[in-house]
Short mmCIF file of C-alpha atoms in Angstrom, two decimals:
data_model
loop_
_atom_site.label_atom_id
_atom_site.label_comp_id
_atom_site.label_asym_id
_atom_site.label_seq_id
_atom_site.Cartn_x
_atom_site.Cartn_y
_atom_site.Cartn_z
CA MET A 1 0.00 0.00 0.00
CA ILE A 2 1.28 3.47 -0.83
CA MET A 3 -0.28 6.53 0.82
CA PRO A 4 0.65 10.19 0.17
CA VAL A 5 -0.37 12.40 3.10
CA LEU A 6 -0.33 16.10 3.89
CA ASN A 7 -2.34 17.57 6.77
CA GLU A 8 -4.42 14.43 7.22
CA GLU A 9 -4.75 14.31 11.02
CA ARG A 10 -8.55 13.96 10.79
CA HIS A 11 -8.60 10.71 8.83
CA LEU A 12 -5.10 9.17 8.72
CA ARG A 13 -5.57 6.70 11.54
CA GLU A 14 -8.91 5.53 10.13
CA ALA A 15 -7.43 5.15 6.63
CA VAL A 16 -4.47 3.06 7.85
CA HIS A 17 -6.63 0.90 10.12
CA ALA A 18 -8.96 0.14 7.19
CA ILE A 19 -5.93 -1.27 5.38
CA LEU A 20 -4.54 -3.27 8.30
CA GLN A 21 -7.93 -4.84 8.96
CA GLN A 22 -8.18 -6.23 5.42
CA GLU A 23 -8.49 -10.01 5.27
CA TYR A 24 -5.83 -10.86 2.71
CA ALA A 25 -3.93 -14.12 2.41
CA GLY A 26 -0.63 -12.52 1.39
CA GLU A 27 1.77 -10.17 3.14
CA MET A 28 0.93 -6.49 3.44
CA GLU A 29 2.85 -3.31 4.11
CA VAL A 30 1.75 0.32 4.32
CA VAL A 31 4.22 2.97 3.15
CA VAL A 32 3.12 6.47 4.17
CA ALA A 33 4.85 9.33 2.34
CA LEU A 34 4.90 12.33 4.67
CA GLY A 35 4.63 15.81 3.20
CA PRO A 36 5.44 18.98 5.22
CA SER A 37 2.23 18.93 7.29
CA THR A 38 1.35 21.71 9.72
CA ASP A 39 -0.99 19.60 11.85
CA ARG A 40 -0.50 16.36 13.83
CA THR A 41 -0.13 14.12 10.77
CA ASP A 42 3.53 13.24 11.43
CA GLU A 43 2.84 12.50 15.08
CA ILE A 44 -0.05 10.19 14.22
CA ALA A 45 2.04 8.45 11.56
CA ALA A 46 4.82 7.85 14.12
CA GLU A 47 2.29 6.32 16.50
CA LEU A 48 1.02 4.01 13.75
CA VAL A 49 4.59 2.86 12.99
CA LYS A 50 5.11 1.95 16.66
CA GLU A 51 1.77 0.15 16.84
CA ASP A 52 2.23 -2.08 13.78
CA PRO A 53 5.47 -3.26 12.11
CA ARG A 54 3.72 -3.33 8.73
CA VAL A 55 3.57 0.49 8.68
CA HIS A 56 6.55 2.49 7.41
CA THR A 57 7.10 6.13 6.50
CA VAL A 58 9.19 7.94 3.91
CA PRO A 59 9.78 11.69 3.58
CA ASN A 60 8.23 13.78 0.84
CA PRO A 61 9.71 17.26 1.37
CA THR A 62 8.09 18.67 -1.79
CA GLY A 63 4.58 17.98 -0.55
CA ARG A 64 3.59 17.07 -4.11
CA THR A 65 1.36 14.02 -4.51
CA PRO A 66 3.20 12.42 -7.48
CA ALA A 67 6.57 12.78 -5.72
CA ALA A 68 5.06 11.17 -2.61
CA LEU A 69 3.69 8.28 -4.64
CA ASN A 70 7.03 7.68 -6.37
CA ALA A 71 8.89 7.72 -3.04
CA ALA A 72 6.41 5.24 -1.54
CA ILE A 73 6.60 2.95 -4.59
CA LYS A 74 10.39 2.92 -4.35
CA ALA A 75 10.23 2.05 -0.65
CA SER A 76 7.65 -0.73 -1.13
CA ARG A 77 8.58 -4.28 -2.12
CA HIS A 78 5.52 -6.32 -3.16
CA PRO A 79 4.41 -7.17 -6.74
CA ILE A 80 0.97 -5.57 -6.25
CA VAL A 81 0.85 -1.86 -5.37
CA VAL A 82 -2.36 -0.43 -3.91
CA ARG A 83 -2.76 3.34 -3.89
CA VAL A 84 -4.72 4.77 -0.94
CA ASP A 85 -5.23 8.38 0.18
CA GLY A 86 -5.05 9.64 3.74
CA HIS A 87 -8.73 10.67 3.69
CA ALA A 88 -10.00 7.43 2.17
CA ALA A 89 -10.89 4.05 3.68
CA LEU A 90 -10.85 0.74 1.81
CA SER A 91 -14.01 -1.36 2.03
CA PRO A 92 -13.72 -4.89 3.48
CA GLY A 93 -12.30 -7.36 0.96
CA TYR A 94 -10.96 -4.59 -1.30
CA ILE A 95 -7.45 -5.98 -1.71
CA THR A 96 -8.51 -9.59 -2.21
CA THR A 97 -11.09 -8.53 -4.80
CA ALA A 98 -8.62 -6.28 -6.62
CA VAL A 99 -5.97 -9.01 -6.83
CA ARG A 100 -8.59 -11.41 -8.19
CA LEU A 101 -9.69 -8.87 -10.81
CA LEU A 102 -6.08 -8.30 -11.91
CA ALA A 103 -5.76 -12.04 -12.51
CA GLU A 104 -9.15 -12.42 -14.22
CA THR A 105 -8.84 -9.44 -16.56
CA GLY A 106 -5.11 -9.31 -17.16
CA ALA A 107 -5.30 -5.59 -16.39
CA MET A 108 -2.31 -3.52 -15.32
CA ASN A 109 -4.47 -1.39 -13.03
CA VAL A 110 -7.94 -1.87 -11.53
CA GLY A 111 -10.10 0.53 -9.55
CA GLY A 112 -13.66 1.07 -8.42
CA ILE A 113 -16.10 3.51 -6.89
CA MET A 114 -15.12 6.65 -5.00
CA HIS A 115 -17.82 6.34 -2.33
CA ALA A 116 -18.12 9.82 -0.83
CA GLN A 117 -19.41 9.86 2.77
CA GLY A 118 -19.77 12.78 5.15
CA THR A 119 -19.66 13.01 8.93
CA ASN A 120 -21.70 16.23 9.22
CA ALA A 121 -24.42 18.02 7.25
CA TRP A 122 -22.02 19.93 4.97
CA GLU A 123 -19.90 16.88 4.13
CA GLN A 124 -23.07 14.85 3.52
CA ALA A 125 -24.26 17.54 1.11
CA VAL A 126 -20.93 17.46 -0.74
CA ALA A 127 -21.02 13.66 -0.83
CA ALA A 128 -24.51 13.76 -2.35
CA ALA A 129 -23.34 16.28 -4.96
CA MET A 130 -20.26 14.22 -5.79
CA THR A 131 -22.27 11.05 -6.39
CA SER A 132 -25.03 12.62 -8.50
CA LYS A 133 -24.97 12.99 -12.28
CA ILE A 134 -25.91 16.66 -12.02
CA GLY A 135 -22.75 17.12 -9.97
CA VAL A 136 -20.14 15.08 -11.83
CA GLY A 137 -21.80 13.85 -15.01
CA ASN A 138 -21.53 10.18 -15.93
CA ALA A 139 -18.12 9.37 -14.43
CA ALA A 140 -18.44 5.70 -13.44
CA PHE A 141 -16.11 5.92 -10.44
CA HIS A 142 -18.41 8.57 -8.94
CA THR A 143 -21.83 7.28 -9.89
CA GLY A 144 -21.22 3.55 -10.46
CA GLY A 145 -21.78 1.40 -13.52
CA ASP A 146 -20.91 -1.91 -15.13
CA ALA A 147 -17.44 -3.45 -14.98
CA GLN A 148 -15.59 -2.31 -18.09
CA GLN A 149 -12.39 -1.09 -19.66
CA ALA A 150 -11.67 2.47 -18.50
CA GLU A 151 -9.57 5.49 -19.40
CA THR A 152 -8.59 5.97 -15.78
CA VAL A 153 -9.76 4.81 -12.34
CA TYR A 154 -9.93 6.19 -8.82
CA LEU A 155 -6.69 5.51 -6.89
CA GLY A 156 -5.87 2.12 -8.44
CA VAL A 157 -4.36 -1.29 -7.70
CA PHE A 158 -1.36 -1.79 -9.99
CA ARG A 159 0.95 -4.53 -11.09
CA ARG A 160 4.38 -3.28 -9.98
CA GLU A 161 5.78 -4.13 -13.41
CA ALA A 162 3.51 -1.49 -14.98
CA LEU A 163 4.68 1.21 -12.56
CA GLU A 164 8.35 0.36 -12.95
CA GLN A 165 8.06 0.04 -16.72
CA GLN A 166 6.60 3.56 -17.00
CA GLY A 167 8.96 5.09 -14.44
CA GLY A 168 6.19 5.93 -11.98
CA TYR A 169 4.20 9.14 -11.86
CA ASN A 170 5.13 12.33 -13.72
CA VAL A 171 5.99 14.80 -10.92
CA GLU A 172 4.95 17.79 -13.04
CA PHE A 173 1.30 16.72 -12.76
CA ILE A 174 0.32 18.24 -9.40
CA ARG A 175 -3.22 17.06 -10.17
CA ALA A 176 -4.45 14.55 -12.78
CA GLN A 177 -1.32 12.45 -12.23
CA ASP A 178 -3.47 9.29 -12.21
CA TRP A 179 -4.92 10.08 -15.62
CA GLU A 180 -1.47 10.78 -17.09
CA LEU A 181 0.06 7.55 -15.75
CA ASN A 182 -2.92 5.49 -16.90
CA PHE A 183 -2.64 7.15 -20.30
CA ARG A 184 0.95 5.92 -20.64
CA ILE A 185 -0.01 2.45 -19.45
CA ARG A 186 -2.76 2.34 -22.09
CA GLU A 187 -0.41 3.66 -24.77
CA ALA A 188 1.92 0.77 -23.94
CA GLY A 189 -0.94 -1.68 -24.50
CA GLY A 190 -1.95 -2.18 -20.87
CA LEU A 191 -5.57 -2.54 -19.77
CA ILE A 192 -7.17 -0.25 -17.15
CA TRP A 193 -10.25 -1.84 -15.60
CA PHE A 194 -13.15 -0.38 -13.61
CA SER A 195 -15.25 -2.62 -11.38
CA PRO A 196 -18.11 -1.64 -9.05
CA GLU A 197 -17.00 -4.52 -6.81
CA LEU A 198 -14.27 -2.20 -5.53
CA LYS A 199 -15.31 0.62 -3.24
CA VAL A 200 -13.32 3.22 -1.31
CA SER A 201 -14.94 5.52 1.25
CA TYR A 202 -13.93 9.14 0.63
CA ARG A 203 -14.22 12.05 3.06
CA PRO A 204 -15.23 15.33 1.34
CA ARG A 205 -13.56 18.66 2.01
CA PRO A 206 -14.83 20.20 5.29
CA SER A 207 -15.70 23.73 4.06
CA VAL A 208 -16.90 25.71 1.05
CA LYS A 209 -13.45 27.30 0.73
CA ALA A 210 -11.67 23.94 0.72
CA LEU A 211 -14.14 22.48 -1.77
CA ALA A 212 -13.75 25.51 -4.05
CA LYS A 213 -9.95 25.18 -4.05
CA GLN A 214 -10.18 21.45 -4.75
CA TYR A 215 -12.46 21.91 -7.76
CA LYS A 216 -10.61 24.95 -9.07
CA ASP A 217 -7.47 22.78 -9.12
CA TYR A 218 -9.40 19.99 -10.84
CA GLY A 219 -10.55 22.35 -13.60
CA ARG A 220 -7.12 23.94 -13.94
CA TRP A 221 -5.43 20.59 -14.41
CA ARG A 222 -8.14 19.16 -16.65
CA HIS A 223 -7.33 21.96 -19.10
CA VAL A 224 -3.65 21.02 -18.85
CA VAL A 225 -4.63 17.44 -19.73
CA ALA A 226 -6.67 18.70 -22.70
CA ARG A 227 -3.66 20.60 -24.00
CA TYR A 228 -1.32 17.72 -23.20
CA HIS A 229 -3.45 15.16 -25.00
CA GLN A 230 -5.63 16.62 -27.75
CA GLY A 231 -8.86 14.73 -28.23
CA SER A 232 -9.28 13.86 -24.55
CA ILE A 233 -11.88 16.55 -23.88
CA ASN A 234 -15.63 15.89 -24.07
CA LEU A 235 -18.90 17.70 -23.35
CA ARG A 236 -18.88 16.68 -19.68
CA TYR A 237 -15.65 18.61 -19.15
CA LEU A 238 -16.79 21.62 -21.17
CA ALA A 239 -20.10 22.04 -19.30
CA PRO A 240 -18.70 23.91 -16.23
CA PRO A 241 -16.65 26.54 -18.15
CA VAL A 242 -19.58 27.10 -20.52
CA ALA A 243 -21.87 27.55 -17.52
CA VAL A 244 -19.48 30.08 -15.92
CA CYS A 245 -19.34 32.13 -19.14
CA ALA A 246 -23.10 31.96 -19.72
CA ILE A 247 -23.94 32.99 -16.15
CA ALA A 248 -21.42 35.84 -16.19
CA LEU A 249 -22.79 37.08 -19.53
CA GLY A 250 -26.36 36.76 -18.29
CA LEU A 251 -25.60 38.84 -15.19
CA VAL A 252 -23.93 41.57 -17.26
CA VAL A 253 -26.76 41.68 -19.80
CA GLY A 254 -29.36 41.60 -17.04
CA ALA A 255 -27.72 44.48 -15.15
CA ALA A 256 -26.84 46.63 -18.16
CA LEU A 257 -29.40 45.95 -20.89
CA THR A 258 -32.47 43.89 -20.10
CA PRO A 259 -33.81 41.81 -17.19
CA TRP A 260 -34.10 38.93 -19.64
CA GLY A 261 -30.38 38.38 -19.10
CA PHE A 262 -31.12 37.06 -15.61
CA VAL A 263 -32.94 34.10 -17.17
CA VAL A 264 -29.64 32.23 -17.58
CA PRO A 265 -28.36 32.46 -13.98
CA GLY A 266 -31.93 32.00 -12.74
CA GLY A 267 -32.35 28.90 -14.86
CA TYR A 268 -29.08 27.50 -13.53
CA LEU A 269 -30.15 28.03 -9.92
CA ALA A 270 -33.49 26.39 -10.64
CA ALA A 271 -31.74 23.41 -12.27
CA ILE A 272 -29.39 22.72 -9.35
CA ALA A 273 -32.23 23.22 -6.87
CA ALA A 274 -34.32 20.64 -8.73
CA GLY A 275 -31.36 18.28 -9.08
CA SER A 276 -30.70 18.51 -5.35
CA VAL A 277 -34.04 16.90 -4.50
CA PRO A 278 -33.24 13.35 -5.68
CA ALA A 279 -29.59 13.73 -4.65
CA GLY A 280 -30.57 14.54 -1.07
CA LYS A 281 -32.94 11.64 -0.55
CA GLY A 282 -32.62 10.26 2.99
CA LEU A 283 -30.52 13.16 4.31
CA SER A 284 -31.41 15.67 7.01
CA LEU A 285 -33.06 18.96 6.04
CA LYS A 286 -29.85 20.83 6.91
CA ALA A 287 -27.83 18.66 4.56
CA ARG A 288 -30.40 18.85 1.75
CA LEU A 289 -30.46 22.64 1.90
CA GLN A 290 -26.69 22.75 1.41
CA ILE A 291 -26.57 20.52 -1.68
CA PRO A 292 -27.23 23.43 -4.11
CA VAL A 293 -24.35 25.34 -2.46
CA ALA A 294 -22.06 22.34 -2.93
CA LEU A 295 -23.14 21.89 -6.55
CA ALA A 296 -22.66 25.56 -7.43
CA THR A 297 -19.26 25.59 -5.70
CA MET A 298 -18.13 22.52 -7.63
CA HIS A 299 -19.41 23.72 -11.01
CA MET A 300 -18.26 27.34 -10.77
CA SER A 301 -14.86 26.55 -9.25
CA TRP A 302 -14.14 23.80 -11.79
CA GLY A 303 -15.21 26.04 -14.66
CA TRP A 304 -13.19 29.01 -13.42
CA GLY A 305 -10.12 26.82 -12.94
CA PHE A 306 -10.48 25.49 -16.48
CA LEU A 307 -10.89 28.96 -17.99
CA THR A 308 -7.95 30.49 -16.10
CA SER A 309 -5.51 27.59 -16.46
CA PRO A 310 -2.33 29.23 -17.83
CA ARG A 311 -0.95 27.96 -21.10
CA SER A 312 2.55 28.20 -19.59
CA LEU A 313 1.63 25.46 -17.11
CA ALA A 314 0.63 23.14 -19.94
CA LYS A 315 3.83 23.95 -21.84
CA ARG A 316 5.93 22.99 -18.82
CA VAL A 317 4.02 19.74 -18.41
CA ILE A 318 4.22 18.94 -22.13
CA ALA A 319 7.99 19.53 -22.02
CA SER A 320 8.25 16.87 -19.31
CA ARG A 321 6.23 14.36 -21.31
CA ARG A 322 7.33 10.77 -20.89
CA PRO A 323 6.65 8.50 -23.85
CA ALA A 324 5.00 5.20 -22.97
CA VAL A 325 7.53 2.42 -22.49
CA LEU A 326 6.67 -0.87 -24.17
CA GLY A 327 7.42 -4.11 -22.36
CA GLU A 328 9.27 -7.00 -23.97
CA THR A 329 6.06 -8.91 -24.74
CA GLN A 330 4.47 -5.83 -26.29
CA GLU A 331 7.51 -5.13 -28.48
CA ALA A 332 7.69 -8.70 -29.77
#
């Protein structure tokens, strides 16, 4: 198991315990890559190391996720590498199921559903937004679906040979590093496989500000991916930036020319309010009332990040591009 962490004091112990409690016939180890946290993350990690000899730590002074993942991969030793985040918890049987799927499909990487769960009303609202189609479109790892070949998967359970063959993660991808690595694996002829049998509990960001930053970064880096790999963009990714532009234009027209301009932002608010009703089924009133806020934050932040993503960032990433490395059997 490899786990990049930075300021994860809220969930680190739970995430590691969910790994250690897995019923798996083989040996396990957990390699935690420690970024420069400002909370009690390092202290908690040290306690976990003392409590269980299967837990190890490695430093990640850059704080960057891909650098942390590469350091943890290097320090690990088993032929199957499971990526886990410090705010995620594996479901029972996750590792055994993933290893079985690797054998059955011949895939180089398998992954499943990002099962968002909240511990308070706001987090429950975000979780509902993240698992609804009005929030994230038709992404299978958010909303579920049939087992199938995939472009990328959430986190991932890899064959070590695939990671070593491709030289690990590209450290220039601060976000979207999973997509980029899976892209190279696919270019080399490897299969990426999604299965709803695999589920990982995910803890949403605890505030509007944190959620906005998260989704702004997502949009920013999705535009980098679009520039890095032409043809990878689709309507689902274009919807948020189009919505930002349309709402901004509607507000300007409504304020300066005619009240009819307010139809666009008004229509958007009505749409997310209506979409929040089925998404909030079974939640408390407080949580349901916050779903439209979560949806708007996700959409507007993602769209703004996409629109303002600097071309210079994409140029730097493109300059660092690693061609896919073919294995001996693929070259033959």
